[in-house]
CSV table of C-alpha atoms and ligand atoms in Angstrom, one decimal:
chain,number,residue,atom,x,y,z
A,1,MET,CA,0.1,0.0,0.1
A,2,ILE,CA,0.9,3.9,-0.5
A,3,ILE,CA,1.5,4.7,3.2
A,4,GLU,CA,0.9,8.5,4.1
A,5,PRO,CA,0.9,10.4,7.5
A,6,ARG,CA,-2.5,10.5,9.3
A,7,MET,CA,-2.8,12.8,11.8
A,8,ARG,CA,-5.6,12.4,14.7
A,9,GLY,CA,-5.2,15.3,17.3
A,10,PHE,CA,-1.3,14.9,18.2
A,11,ILE,CA,-0.8,11.5,17.2
A,12,CYS,CA,0.1,10.0,13.9
A,13,THR,CA,-2.0,6.7,13.3
A,14,THR,CA,0.2,5.4,10.5
A,15,ALA,CA,3.7,4.6,10.4
A,16,HIS,CA,5.9,3.8,7.4
A,17,PRO,CA,8.2,0.6,7.4
A,18,ASP,CA,10.9,1.8,5.1
A,19,GLY,CA,10.9,5.1,6.8
A,20,ALA,CA,11.5,3.4,10.4
A,21,ALA,CA,14.4,1.2,8.7
A,22,GLU,CA,16.2,4.0,7.4
A,23,ASN,CA,15.9,5.6,10.6
A,24,VAL,CA,17.5,2.6,12.5
A,25,LYS,CA,20.3,2.4,10.0
A,26,GLN,CA,21.1,5.9,10.3
A,27,GLN,CA,21.1,5.5,14.3
A,28,ILE,CA,23.2,2.3,13.7
A,29,GLU,CA,25.6,4.4,11.4
A,30,TYR,CA,25.9,7.0,14.1
A,31,VAL,CA,26.9,4.5,16.9
A,32,LYS,CA,29.3,2.7,14.7
A,33,SER,CA,31.1,6.1,13.8
A,34,LYS,CA,31.8,6.8,17.4
A,35,GLY,CA,33.9,3.6,18.0
A,36,LYS,CA,33.5,0.6,20.2
A,37,ILE,CA,32.4,1.0,23.7
A,38,ASP,CA,33.5,-1.3,26.5
A,39,ALA,CA,29.9,-2.1,27.8
A,40,PRO,CA,28.1,-5.1,28.8
A,41,LYS,CA,27.3,-7.8,26.3
A,42,ARG,CA,24.2,-9.3,27.4
A,43,VAL,CA,21.5,-6.6,27.5
A,44,LEU,CA,17.6,-6.4,28.2
A,45,VAL,CA,15.9,-3.4,27.2
A,46,ILE,CA,12.4,-2.8,28.6
A,47,GLY,CA,11.0,-0.2,26.2
A,48,ALA,CA,13.2,-1.0,23.2
A,49,SER,CA,11.2,-0.3,20.3
A,50,THR,CA,11.1,3.7,20.2
A,51,GLY,CA,12.7,7.1,21.7
A,52,PHE,CA,15.5,6.3,24.3
A,53,GLY,CA,15.0,2.7,24.8
A,54,LEU,CA,15.5,1.8,21.1
A,55,ALA,CA,18.6,4.0,21.1
A,56,SER,CA,19.9,2.3,24.2
A,57,ARG,CA,19.4,-1.1,22.2
A,58,ILE,CA,21.0,0.1,19.4
A,59,THR,CA,23.9,1.4,21.2
A,60,SER,CA,24.5,-1.9,23.3
A,61,ALA,CA,24.3,-3.8,20.0
A,62,PHE,CA,26.4,-1.8,17.7
A,63,GLY,CA,28.5,-0.1,20.0
A,64,SER,CA,29.4,-3.2,22.0
A,65,GLU,CA,28.0,-6.3,20.0
A,66,ALA,CA,25.9,-6.9,22.8
A,67,SER,CA,23.3,-9.6,22.4
A,68,THR,CA,19.7,-7.9,23.3
A,69,ILE,CA,16.6,-8.8,24.3
A,70,GLY,CA,14.0,-6.0,23.5
A,71,VAL,CA,10.6,-5.8,25.6
A,72,PHE,CA,7.6,-3.6,24.0
A,73,PHE,CA,4.1,-3.0,23.5
A,74,GLU,CA,3.3,-2.4,19.8
A,75,LYS,CA,0.6,-2.8,17.2
A,76,PRO,CA,1.5,-5.3,14.6
A,77,PRO,CA,0.0,-4.7,11.0
A,78,MET,CA,-3.2,-5.7,9.8
A,79,GLU,CA,-4.0,-6.0,5.7
A,80,GLY,CA,-4.1,-2.6,4.8
A,81,LYS,CA,-3.5,-1.0,8.2
A,82,THR,CA,-0.1,-0.3,9.3
A,83,ALA,CA,1.7,-1.3,12.5
A,84,SER,CA,2.7,1.3,15.2
A,85,ALA,CA,6.2,2.8,14.5
A,86,GLY,CA,7.8,0.7,17.3
A,87,TRP,CA,6.9,-2.7,15.5
A,88,TYR,CA,8.6,-1.5,12.1
A,89,ASN,CA,11.5,-0.2,14.1
A,90,SER,CA,12.0,-3.3,15.7
A,91,VAL,CA,11.6,-5.4,12.4
A,92,ALA,CA,14.4,-3.0,11.2
A,93,PHE,CA,16.8,-3.6,14.2
A,94,GLU,CA,16.3,-7.4,14.3
A,95,ASN,CA,17.2,-7.5,10.5
A,96,GLU,CA,20.2,-5.3,10.9
A,97,ALA,CA,21.4,-7.3,14.2
A,98,LYS,CA,21.0,-10.6,12.0
A,99,LYS,CA,23.1,-9.0,9.4
A,100,ALA,CA,25.8,-8.2,11.7
A,101,GLY,CA,25.8,-11.6,13.4
A,102,LEU,CA,24.4,-10.3,16.7
A,103,TYR,CA,21.8,-12.3,19.1
A,104,ALA,CA,18.5,-10.0,19.1
A,105,LYS,CA,15.1,-11.3,20.3
A,106,SER,CA,12.0,-9.3,21.2
A,107,ILE,CA,8.7,-9.8,23.1
A,108,ASN,CA,5.7,-7.8,22.2
A,109,GLY,CA,3.3,-7.6,25.3
A,110,ASP,CA,2.5,-5.6,28.5
A,111,ALA,CA,6.0,-5.1,30.5
A,112,PHE,CA,3.6,-4.4,33.6
A,113,SER,CA,2.7,-7.7,33.7
A,114,ASP,CA,3.8,-10.9,35.6
A,115,GLU,CA,3.2,-12.9,32.3
A,116,VAL,CA,5.8,-11.0,30.3
A,117,LYS,CA,8.2,-10.9,33.1
A,118,ALA,CA,8.3,-14.2,33.3
A,119,GLN,CA,8.5,-14.9,29.6
A,120,THR,CA,11.4,-12.6,29.3
A,121,ILE,CA,13.1,-14.5,32.4
A,122,ALA,CA,12.6,-17.8,30.6
A,123,MET,CA,14.2,-16.4,27.3
A,124,ILE,CA,17.0,-15.1,29.2
A,125,LYS,CA,17.6,-18.5,30.8
A,126,GLN,CA,17.4,-20.5,27.6
A,127,ASP,CA,19.6,-18.3,25.4
A,128,LEU,CA,21.8,-15.9,27.6
A,129,GLY,CA,21.7,-17.4,30.9
A,130,GLN,CA,22.2,-14.2,32.8
A,131,VAL,CA,22.1,-10.5,31.7
A,132,ASP,CA,24.5,-7.8,33.0
A,133,LEU,CA,22.5,-4.6,31.7
A,134,ILE,CA,18.8,-3.9,32.3
A,135,ILE,CA,17.7,-0.6,30.6
A,136,TYR,CA,14.3,0.3,31.9
A,137,SER,CA,12.5,3.2,29.4
A,138,LEU,CA,8.8,2.6,29.6
A,139,ALA,CA,6.6,5.5,28.8
A,140,SER,CA,2.8,4.8,29.2
A,141,PRO,CA,0.0,6.4,30.1
A,142,VAL,CA,-1.8,3.4,31.9
A,143,ARG,CA,-0.6,0.4,34.0
A,144,THR,CA,-2.7,-2.4,35.3
A,145,HIS,CA,-1.2,-3.3,38.5
A,146,PRO,CA,-0.1,-7.1,38.3
A,147,LYS,CA,-1.5,-7.7,42.1
A,148,THR,CA,-4.6,-5.9,42.4
A,149,GLY,CA,-5.6,-5.8,38.8
A,150,VAL,CA,-6.7,-2.1,39.1
A,151,THR,CA,-5.8,-0.1,35.9
A,152,HIS,CA,-4.2,3.0,36.7
A,153,ARG,CA,-3.9,6.3,34.5
A,154,SER,CA,-1.4,9.1,34.8
A,155,VAL,CA,-1.9,12.5,34.3
A,156,LEU,CA,0.3,15.7,33.4
A,157,LYS,CA,-0.9,18.1,35.5
A,158,PRO,CA,0.4,20.6,38.0
A,159,ILE,CA,-0.2,20.3,41.6
A,160,GLY,CA,-1.7,22.9,43.6
A,161,GLU,CA,-2.8,25.5,41.3
A,162,LYS,CA,-3.8,26.4,37.8
A,163,PHE,CA,-0.8,26.8,35.4
A,164,THR,CA,-1.1,29.4,32.7
A,165,ASN,CA,1.4,29.8,30.0
A,166,ASN,CA,2.3,30.1,26.2
A,167,THR,CA,2.4,26.4,24.1
A,168,VAL,CA,2.0,25.9,20.5
A,169,ASP,CA,0.2,24.1,18.3
A,170,PHE,CA,3.1,22.7,16.2
A,171,HIS,CA,1.3,21.8,13.3
A,172,THR,CA,-0.3,25.1,12.4
A,173,GLY,CA,2.7,27.1,14.5
A,174,LYS,CA,-0.1,28.9,16.3
A,175,VAL,CA,1.2,30.2,19.9
A,176,SER,CA,-1.5,30.6,22.3
A,177,GLU,CA,-2.0,30.8,26.1
A,178,VAL,CA,-3.0,27.7,27.7
A,179,SER,CA,-4.4,27.0,31.1
A,180,ILE,CA,-3.9,23.7,32.8
A,181,GLU,CA,-5.9,22.9,36.0
A,182,PRO,CA,-4.3,21.4,39.1
A,183,CYS,CA,-4.4,17.6,39.7
A,184,SER,CA,-7.1,16.4,41.9
A,185,GLY,CA,-8.4,13.3,43.7
A,186,ASP,CA,-6.0,10.3,43.2
A,187,ASP,CA,-4.2,11.9,40.1
A,188,ILE,CA,-0.8,12.0,42.0
A,189,GLU,CA,-0.8,8.4,43.4
A,190,ASN,CA,-2.2,7.1,40.2
A,191,THR,CA,0.8,8.9,38.1
A,192,VAL,CA,3.5,7.6,40.7
A,193,ILE,CA,1.9,3.9,40.0
A,194,VAL,CA,2.3,4.2,36.3
A,195,MET,CA,5.4,6.0,35.8
A,196,GLY,CA,7.2,5.6,39.6
A,197,GLY,CA,9.9,3.1,40.3
A,198,GLU,CA,7.4,0.1,41.5
A,199,ASP,CA,7.3,-1.7,38.1
A,200,TRP,CA,11.2,-1.3,37.6
A,201,LYS,CA,11.8,-2.7,41.0
A,202,MET,CA,9.2,-5.5,40.4
A,203,TRP,CA,11.5,-6.5,37.3
A,204,LEU,CA,14.8,-6.6,39.3
A,205,ASP,CA,13.2,-8.3,42.1
A,206,MET,CA,12.0,-11.4,39.9
A,207,MET,CA,15.1,-11.3,37.9
A,208,LYS,CA,17.3,-11.6,41.0
A,209,LYS,CA,15.0,-14.4,42.3
A,210,GLU,CA,15.0,-16.6,39.2
A,211,ASN,CA,19.1,-15.9,39.2
A,212,VAL,CA,19.2,-14.2,35.8
A,213,LEU,CA,21.1,-11.2,37.0
A,214,ALA,CA,24.8,-11.6,36.5
A,215,GLU,CA,27.5,-10.5,39.1
A,216,GLY,CA,27.8,-6.8,39.0
A,217,ALA,CA,24.9,-6.5,37.0
A,218,VAL,CA,23.5,-2.7,36.2
A,219,THR,CA,20.2,-1.3,35.6
A,220,VAL,CA,19.4,2.1,34.3
A,221,ALA,CA,16.1,4.2,34.1
A,222,TYR,CA,15.4,7.5,32.5
A,223,SER,CA,14.3,10.5,34.2
A,224,TYR,CA,13.8,14.4,33.4
A,225,ILE,CA,14.1,17.6,35.2
A,226,GLY,CA,14.2,20.5,32.8
A,227,SER,CA,13.7,24.5,33.2
A,228,SER,CA,11.8,26.6,35.2
A,229,LEU,CA,9.7,27.5,32.3
A,230,THR,CA,8.0,23.9,32.3
A,231,GLU,CA,8.7,23.0,35.7
A,232,ALA,CA,5.0,23.6,36.9
A,233,VAL,CA,3.5,20.9,34.5
A,234,TYR,CA,6.7,18.8,34.5
A,235,ARG,CA,9.1,18.2,37.5
A,236,ASN,CA,7.0,20.0,40.1
A,237,GLY,CA,3.5,18.2,38.5
A,238,THR,CA,2.3,15.0,38.9
A,239,ILE,CA,4.6,13.5,36.5
A,240,GLY,CA,7.5,15.0,38.6
A,241,LYS,CA,6.2,13.0,41.6
A,242,ALA,CA,6.6,9.9,39.6
A,243,LYS,CA,10.3,10.8,38.5
A,244,ASP,CA,10.8,11.5,42.4
A,245,HIS,CA,9.8,8.1,43.0
A,246,LEU,CA,11.6,6.6,40.4
A,247,GLU,CA,14.6,8.3,41.4
A,248,ALA,CA,14.2,7.0,45.1
A,249,THR,CA,13.8,3.7,43.7
A,250,ALA,CA,17.3,3.3,42.1
A,251,PHE,CA,18.6,3.3,45.9
A,252,GLU,CA,16.4,0.8,47.1
A,253,ILE,CA,17.4,-1.4,44.0
A,254,THR,CA,20.8,-0.7,44.5
A,255,ASP,CA,20.8,-1.9,48.1
A,256,SER,CA,18.8,-5.0,46.9
A,257,LEU,CA,21.7,-5.8,44.5
A,258,ASN,CA,24.4,-5.7,47.1
A,259,ASP,CA,25.2,-9.2,47.6
A,260,ILE,CA,25.6,-9.6,43.8
A,261,GLY,CA,27.6,-6.1,43.5
A,262,GLY,CA,25.0,-4.9,41.2
A,263,LYS,CA,24.0,-1.2,41.0
A,264,ALA,CA,20.8,1.1,39.8
A,265,TYR,CA,21.3,4.2,38.2
A,266,VAL,CA,19.0,6.9,36.9
A,267,SER,CA,20.1,9.0,34.0
A,268,VAL,CA,18.5,12.3,33.6
A,269,ASN,CA,18.2,12.7,30.0
A,270,LYS,CA,17.4,16.2,27.6
A,271,ALA,CA,13.9,16.9,26.5
A,272,LEU,CA,13.5,15.7,23.0
A,273,VAL,CA,10.2,15.2,20.5
A,274,THR,CA,8.8,11.8,21.4
A,275,GLN,CA,5.3,10.7,21.0
A,276,ALA,CA,4.5,11.4,24.9
A,277,SER,CA,6.4,14.9,24.8
A,278,SER,CA,4.1,16.1,22.1
A,279,ALA,CA,1.1,15.7,24.2
A,280,ILE,CA,2.2,17.8,27.0
A,281,PRO,CA,1.0,21.2,26.9
A,282,VAL,CA,3.6,24.0,27.3
A,283,ILE,CA,6.5,21.3,26.6
A,284,PRO,CA,6.6,21.5,22.6
A,285,LEU,CA,7.2,25.3,22.6
A,286,TYR,CA,9.9,24.9,24.8
A,287,ILE,CA,11.6,22.0,22.8
A,288,SER,CA,11.2,24.2,19.6
A,289,LEU,CA,13.1,27.2,21.5
A,290,LEU,CA,15.5,24.7,23.0
A,291,TYR,CA,16.4,23.0,19.5
A,292,LYS,CA,17.2,26.6,17.9
A,293,THR,CA,19.4,27.5,20.9
A,294,MET,CA,21.1,24.3,21.0
A,295,LYS,CA,21.7,23.9,17.2
A,296,SER,CA,22.8,27.4,17.0
A,297,LYS,CA,25.5,26.4,19.5
A,298,GLY,CA,26.4,23.1,17.9
A,299,ILE,CA,25.1,21.0,20.8
A,300,HIS,CA,21.8,19.8,19.8
A,301,GLU,CA,21.3,15.9,20.3
A,302,GLY,CA,18.8,13.2,19.4
A,303,CYS,CA,17.9,9.9,21.5
A,304,ILE,CA,20.8,8.3,19.8
A,305,GLU,CA,23.6,11.0,20.6
A,306,GLN,CA,22.2,11.0,24.2
A,307,ILE,CA,22.4,7.2,24.6
A,308,GLN,CA,25.8,7.0,22.8
A,309,ARG,CA,27.2,9.6,25.0
A,310,LEU,CA,25.7,8.1,28.4
A,311,PHE,CA,27.2,4.9,27.5
A,312,GLN,CA,30.9,5.8,26.1
A,313,ASP,CA,31.5,9.2,28.7
A,314,ARG,CA,29.7,8.1,31.5
A,315,LEU,CA,28.5,4.5,32.2
A,316,PHE,CA,31.1,2.5,30.5
A,317,SER,CA,34.1,5.0,30.2
A,318,GLY,CA,36.0,2.9,32.6
A,319,LYS,CA,36.1,5.6,35.3
A,320,THR,CA,33.8,5.9,38.1
A,321,VAL,CA,30.4,6.8,37.0
A,322,PRO,CA,29.8,10.6,37.8
A,323,VAL,CA,26.8,11.6,39.6
A,324,ASP,CA,25.1,14.8,41.0
A,325,GLU,CA,24.5,15.2,44.5
A,326,LYS,CA,21.2,13.2,44.2
A,327,GLY,CA,23.1,10.3,42.7
A,328,ARG,CA,21.7,11.0,39.4
A,329,ILE,CA,23.8,10.8,35.9
A,330,ARG,CA,23.3,14.2,34.1
A,331,ILE,CA,23.5,13.9,30.6
A,332,ASP,CA,20.9,16.9,30.5
A,333,ASP,CA,24.0,18.8,31.1
A,334,TRP,CA,24.1,20.7,27.8
A,335,GLU,CA,20.1,21.1,27.8
A,336,MET,CA,20.7,22.7,31.6
A,337,ARG,CA,24.0,25.0,30.7
A,338,GLU,CA,23.3,28.4,31.9
A,339,ASP,CA,23.9,30.3,28.6
A,340,VAL,CA,21.4,27.7,26.9
A,341,GLN,CA,18.5,28.2,29.6
A,342,LYS,CA,19.1,31.9,29.5
A,343,GLU,CA,18.7,32.3,25.9
A,344,VAL,CA,15.8,29.9,26.2
A,345,ALA,CA,14.2,32.3,28.7
A,346,GLU,CA,14.8,35.4,26.6
A,347,LEU,CA,13.1,33.8,23.5
A,348,TRP,CA,10.2,32.5,25.5
A,349,ASN,CA,9.2,36.2,26.6
A,350,LYS,CA,9.4,37.4,22.7
A,351,VAL,CA,7.9,34.5,21.1
A,352,THR,CA,4.5,34.9,19.4
A,353,THR,CA,2.7,33.1,16.4
A,354,GLU,CA,4.3,35.8,13.7
A,355,ASN,CA,7.9,35.4,15.0
A,356,LEU,CA,8.3,31.9,16.0
A,357,PRO,CA,9.3,30.7,12.6
A,358,GLN,CA,12.4,32.9,13.2
A,359,LEU,CA,12.9,32.3,16.9
A,360,GLY,CA,12.0,28.7,17.3
A,361,ASP,CA,12.8,25.5,15.2
A,362,LEU,CA,9.3,24.7,14.6
A,363,GLU,CA,10.3,23.0,11.3
A,364,GLY,CA,13.0,20.8,13.3
A,365,TYR,CA,10.3,19.8,15.9
A,366,ARG,CA,7.6,19.2,13.0
A,367,LYS,CA,10.4,17.2,11.0
A,368,GLU,CA,11.3,15.0,13.9
A,369,PHE,CA,7.9,14.5,14.9
A,370,TYR,CA,7.0,12.7,11.6
A,371,GLN,CA,10.2,10.9,11.6
A,372,LEU,CA,9.3,9.1,14.6
A,373,PHE,CA,6.6,7.6,12.4
A,374,GLY,CA,9.0,6.8,9.6
A,375,PHE,CA,8.0,9.8,7.4
A,376,ASP,CA,10.1,12.9,6.0
A,377,ILE,CA,13.2,10.8,6.0
A,378,GLU,CA,15.7,11.3,3.4
A,379,ASN,CA,16.7,8.4,0.8
A,380,VAL,CA,13.0,7.1,1.2
A,381,ASP,CA,10.5,6.6,-1.7
A,382,TYR,CA,7.2,7.5,-0.3
A,383,SER,CA,5.2,7.0,-3.7
A,384,LYS,CA,6.5,3.3,-3.8
A,385,ASP,CA,4.0,0.5,-2.9
A,386,THR,CA,5.3,-0.7,0.2
A,387,ASN,CA,4.6,-4.1,2.1
A,388,GLU,CA,2.8,-3.1,5.6
A,389,MET,CA,2.7,-6.7,6.6
A,390,VAL,CA,6.4,-7.2,7.6
A,391,GLN,CA,7.2,-9.2,10.7
A,392,ILE,CA,9.6,-8.9,13.4
A,393,GLU,CA,11.8,-12.0,12.7
A,394,SER,CA,12.0,-13.4,16.3
A,395,ILE,CA,8.1,-13.1,16.7
A,396,LYS,CA,7.1,-14.4,13.6
B,401,NAI,P1,8.8,6.3,24.1
B,401,NAI,O1,7.3,6.5,23.9
B,401,NAI,O2,9.5,6.7,22.8
B,401,NAI,O3,9.0,4.9,24.4
B,401,NAI,C1,8.5,4.1,25.2
B,401,NAI,C2,8.5,2.6,25.3
B,401,NAI,O4,7.9,2.0,26.0
B,401,NAI,C3,8.2,1.9,23.8
B,401,NAI,O5,9.2,1.0,23.3
B,401,NAI,C4,7.0,1.4,24.1
B,401,NAI,O6,6.8,0.3,23.4
B,401,NAI,C5,7.2,0.9,25.5
B,401,NAI,N1,6.0,0.5,26.3
B,401,NAI,C6,5.1,1.5,26.7
B,401,NAI,N2,3.9,0.7,27.5
B,401,NAI,C7,4.5,-0.5,27.5
B,401,NAI,C8,4.0,-1.7,28.2
B,401,NAI,N3,2.9,-1.5,29.0
B,401,NAI,N4,5.0,-2.9,28.1
B,401,NAI,C9,5.9,-2.9,27.5
B,401,NAI,N5,6.1,-1.7,26.7
B,401,NAI,C10,5.4,-0.7,27.0
B,401,NAI,O7,9.1,7.2,25.1
B,401,NAI,P2,10.8,8.0,25.6
B,401,NAI,O8,10.3,9.4,25.5
B,401,NAI,O9,11.7,7.2,24.9
B,401,NAI,O10,10.6,7.7,27.0
B,401,NAI,C11,11.5,6.8,27.8
B,401,NAI,C12,11.8,7.3,29.0
B,401,NAI,O11,12.8,8.3,29.0
B,401,NAI,C13,10.8,7.6,30.1
B,401,NAI,O12,10.8,7.3,31.5
B,401,NAI,C14,10.6,9.2,30.0
B,401,NAI,O13,10.2,9.9,31.1
B,401,NAI,C15,12.0,9.6,30.0
B,401,NAI,N6,12.4,10.7,29.3
B,401,NAI,C16,12.0,11.2,28.4
B,401,NAI,C17,12.1,12.6,27.7
B,401,NAI,C18,11.8,13.1,26.7
B,401,NAI,O14,11.9,14.2,26.1
B,401,NAI,N7,10.9,12.1,25.6
B,401,NAI,C19,13.3,13.3,28.6
B,401,NAI,C20,14.1,12.4,29.6
B,401,NAI,C21,13.7,11.3,29.9
């Protein structure tokens, strides 16, 4: 079929397999261009099909020839209906891994469930014995708790008072004021249950019990802090409470891995265009001003550049892993640089619908958004009849 982007609100309901393949190939080429990394060789990535998780899987496989198991929750294709982007990314990843002679298998299912954890552990036992690195990179709006069966929904809201600020509809480029009502009821608790650290710990507990964690195993989850412009809706909002919980869980996990010399880290990453971040009001405007500023300073990074740097310069540099006063790895260092934040804040005060194309990188934002779904990528012939039914090698 001929596949075109189809938008519904802030999401794109179609994805392009050839675009996804090209996207994955470009990320692989980037990692290879940066040279070998002396990192773990048996890696589990939970949330491996898009964004930071996919970049982690690619960096492990093509930066240090690791065997990888990837867990994700993606929609397979149906005749005449495309799969979700993460499905096609994973098709492409496994194809490239196979060509390179690397072990790669995937599990498509709900990572919050006991069943998917058990299935993953069985695969590790059978194929790898144990793993030495576990990346936890889930981003989800819902979680059905495996013990209670209750489905919890996260919300992206400020706490305490209404927050009013500018935002942009990145499709039309219209800058307007938006007000977000504060959270209420169980919103904070639910958001912490979905995006906090409980499930991360459940994975590690179960894996330890089943003896699939190697001596000295390392696990990493991703967090975000961001600027004072977005803190009411992000770090001081409901999602921030979940990130506080995730960061505190790292210490609990490290304690629980003491006897095998294991360690849990949280890495604070930079703001990037993903499906999740596009849905948060205010954030797209911040990102478009941030991209403009960081690009003009030559320090812009996407997911793959962030994770490659995280592995090479922070986690596996052979030196002590540098952390901040709260024990977190900071790969958001360039976003948070004083000169960067100062410039973004100045632009923020001036930006209007009329001057956004000059002051911000709206085009870059839009392009990256389409690229998440495999569109707007060079070297792809979008007029060509494309097979939407491609399958993930290890799931066939
Ligand atoms: P993403 O939406 O690109 O990726 C999410 C992954 O989780 C996908 O592989 C998806 O299939 C998987 N997933 C979702 N629900 C699942 C479930 N129930 N079972 C199995 N897999 C499931 O998200 P992104 O942006 O890469 O986020 C990953 C982490 O990085 C999150 O913790 C996020 O908060 C954090 N982060 C994101 C930043 C951003 O600007 N996008 C900045 C800093 C941190």
